[in-house]
Short mmCIF file of C-alpha atoms in Angstrom, two decimals:
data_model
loop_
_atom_site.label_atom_id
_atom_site.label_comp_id
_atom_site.label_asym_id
_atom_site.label_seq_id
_atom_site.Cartn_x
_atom_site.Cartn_y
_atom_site.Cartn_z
CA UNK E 293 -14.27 -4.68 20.09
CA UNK E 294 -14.80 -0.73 20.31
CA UNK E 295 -11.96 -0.30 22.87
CA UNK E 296 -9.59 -1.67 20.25
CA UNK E 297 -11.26 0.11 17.42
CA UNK E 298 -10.90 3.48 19.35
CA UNK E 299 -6.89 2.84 19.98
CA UNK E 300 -6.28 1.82 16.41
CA UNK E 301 -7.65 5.10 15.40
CA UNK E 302 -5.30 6.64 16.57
CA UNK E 303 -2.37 3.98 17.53
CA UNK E 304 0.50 6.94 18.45
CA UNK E 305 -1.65 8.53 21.03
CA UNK E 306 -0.64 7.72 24.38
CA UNK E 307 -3.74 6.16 25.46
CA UNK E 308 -4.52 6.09 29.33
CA UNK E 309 -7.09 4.10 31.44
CA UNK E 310 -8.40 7.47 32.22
CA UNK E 311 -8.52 8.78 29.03
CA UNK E 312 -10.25 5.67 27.22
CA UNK E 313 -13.09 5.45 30.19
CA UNK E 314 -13.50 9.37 29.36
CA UNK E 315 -13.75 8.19 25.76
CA UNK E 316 -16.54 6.20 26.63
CA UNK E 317 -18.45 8.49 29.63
CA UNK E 318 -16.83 6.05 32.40
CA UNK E 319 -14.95 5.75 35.42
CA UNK E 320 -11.17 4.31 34.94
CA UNK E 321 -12.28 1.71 37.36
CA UNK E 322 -15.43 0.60 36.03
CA UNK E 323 -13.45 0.30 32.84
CA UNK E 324 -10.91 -2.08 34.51
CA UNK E 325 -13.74 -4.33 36.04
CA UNK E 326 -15.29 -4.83 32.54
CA UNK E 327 -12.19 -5.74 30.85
CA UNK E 328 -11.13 -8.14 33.75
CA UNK E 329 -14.66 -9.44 33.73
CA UNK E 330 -13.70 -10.29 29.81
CA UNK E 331 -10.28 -11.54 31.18
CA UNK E 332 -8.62 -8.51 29.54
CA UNK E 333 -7.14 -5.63 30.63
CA UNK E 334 -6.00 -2.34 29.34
CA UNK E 335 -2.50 -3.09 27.87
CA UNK E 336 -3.33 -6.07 26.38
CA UNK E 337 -5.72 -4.02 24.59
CA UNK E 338 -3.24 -1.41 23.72
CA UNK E 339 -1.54 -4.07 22.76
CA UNK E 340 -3.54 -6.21 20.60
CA UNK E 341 -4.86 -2.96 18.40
CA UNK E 342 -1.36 -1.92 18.21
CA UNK E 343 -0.88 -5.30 16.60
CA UNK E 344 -3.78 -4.84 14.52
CA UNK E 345 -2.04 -1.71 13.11
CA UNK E 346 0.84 -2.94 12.52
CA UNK E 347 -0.24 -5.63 10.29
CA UNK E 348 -2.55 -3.64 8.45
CA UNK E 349 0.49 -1.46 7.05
CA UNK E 350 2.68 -4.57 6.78
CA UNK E 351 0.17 -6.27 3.99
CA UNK E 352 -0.68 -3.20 2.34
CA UNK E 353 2.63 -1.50 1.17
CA UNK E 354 6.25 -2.73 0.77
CA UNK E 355 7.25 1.38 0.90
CA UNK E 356 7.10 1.45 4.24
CA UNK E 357 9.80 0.13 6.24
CA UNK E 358 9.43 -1.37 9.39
CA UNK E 359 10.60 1.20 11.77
CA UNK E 360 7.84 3.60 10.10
CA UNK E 361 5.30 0.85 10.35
CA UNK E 362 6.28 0.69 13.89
CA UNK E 363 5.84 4.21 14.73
CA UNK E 364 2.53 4.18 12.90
CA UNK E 365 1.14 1.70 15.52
CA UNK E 366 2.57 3.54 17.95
CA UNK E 367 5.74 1.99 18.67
CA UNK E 368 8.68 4.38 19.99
CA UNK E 369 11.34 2.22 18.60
CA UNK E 370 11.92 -0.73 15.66
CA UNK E 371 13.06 -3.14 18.62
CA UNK E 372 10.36 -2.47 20.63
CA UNK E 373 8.18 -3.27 17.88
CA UNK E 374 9.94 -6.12 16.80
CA UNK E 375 9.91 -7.73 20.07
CA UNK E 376 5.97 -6.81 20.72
CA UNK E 377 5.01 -7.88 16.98
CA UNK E 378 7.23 -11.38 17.33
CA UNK E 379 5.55 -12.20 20.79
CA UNK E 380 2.07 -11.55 19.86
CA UNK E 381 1.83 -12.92 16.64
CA UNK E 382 4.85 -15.32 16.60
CA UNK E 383 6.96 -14.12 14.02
CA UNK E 384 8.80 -11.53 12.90
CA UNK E 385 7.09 -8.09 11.42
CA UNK E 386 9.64 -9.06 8.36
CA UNK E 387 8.96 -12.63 7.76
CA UNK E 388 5.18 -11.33 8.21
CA UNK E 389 5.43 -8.84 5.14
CA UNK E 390 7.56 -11.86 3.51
CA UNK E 391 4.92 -14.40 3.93
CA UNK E 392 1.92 -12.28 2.74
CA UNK E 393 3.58 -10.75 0.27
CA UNK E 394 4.51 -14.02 -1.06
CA UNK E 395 1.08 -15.59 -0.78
CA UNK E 396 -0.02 -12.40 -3.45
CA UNK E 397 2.41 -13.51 -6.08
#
């Protein structure tokens, strides 16, 4: 999807409806019709690149720790990523690194 593409490019930016349909030479509100028409809309889009992010950095390095990974996808705090990361992919961003980390040894 090149919405989400565009937003995990650049995760920390504080993306807006009006500055994604800019993005892409739209209105806000023809942007909104296309992602309902997908049954989408804009923060879950945010959200789901965000996510994207997020585990990206968690399988590639153990440096990192979690409150940098979460500022990296654009998270303002480690609890707000923590509770974003758990309810979208069901776990912890933690037990994440844990399990694929693991599944590499």
């Amino acid at each position: 999807n090149k919405l989400r593409q565009v937003i995990a490019s650049d995760p920390v930016r504080r993306w807006t409806v009006k500055s994604l349909a800019s993005h892409f030479g739209t209105s806000e509100r023809t942007l909104q019709r296309r992602l309902a028409d997908h049954s989408s809309s804009f923060s879950r889009i945010v959200s789901e690149a965000r996510l994207q992010v997020a585990a990206q950095h968690l399988c590639q390095t153990r440096r990192a720790g979690l409150s940098e990974i979460g500022f990296l996808s654009g998270y303002t705090d480690q609890a707000h990523f923590t509770r974003s990361f758990k309810r979208g992919v069901g776990t912890t961003p933690r037990n994440y690194r844990a399990s694929f980390m693991g599944s590499l040894a």
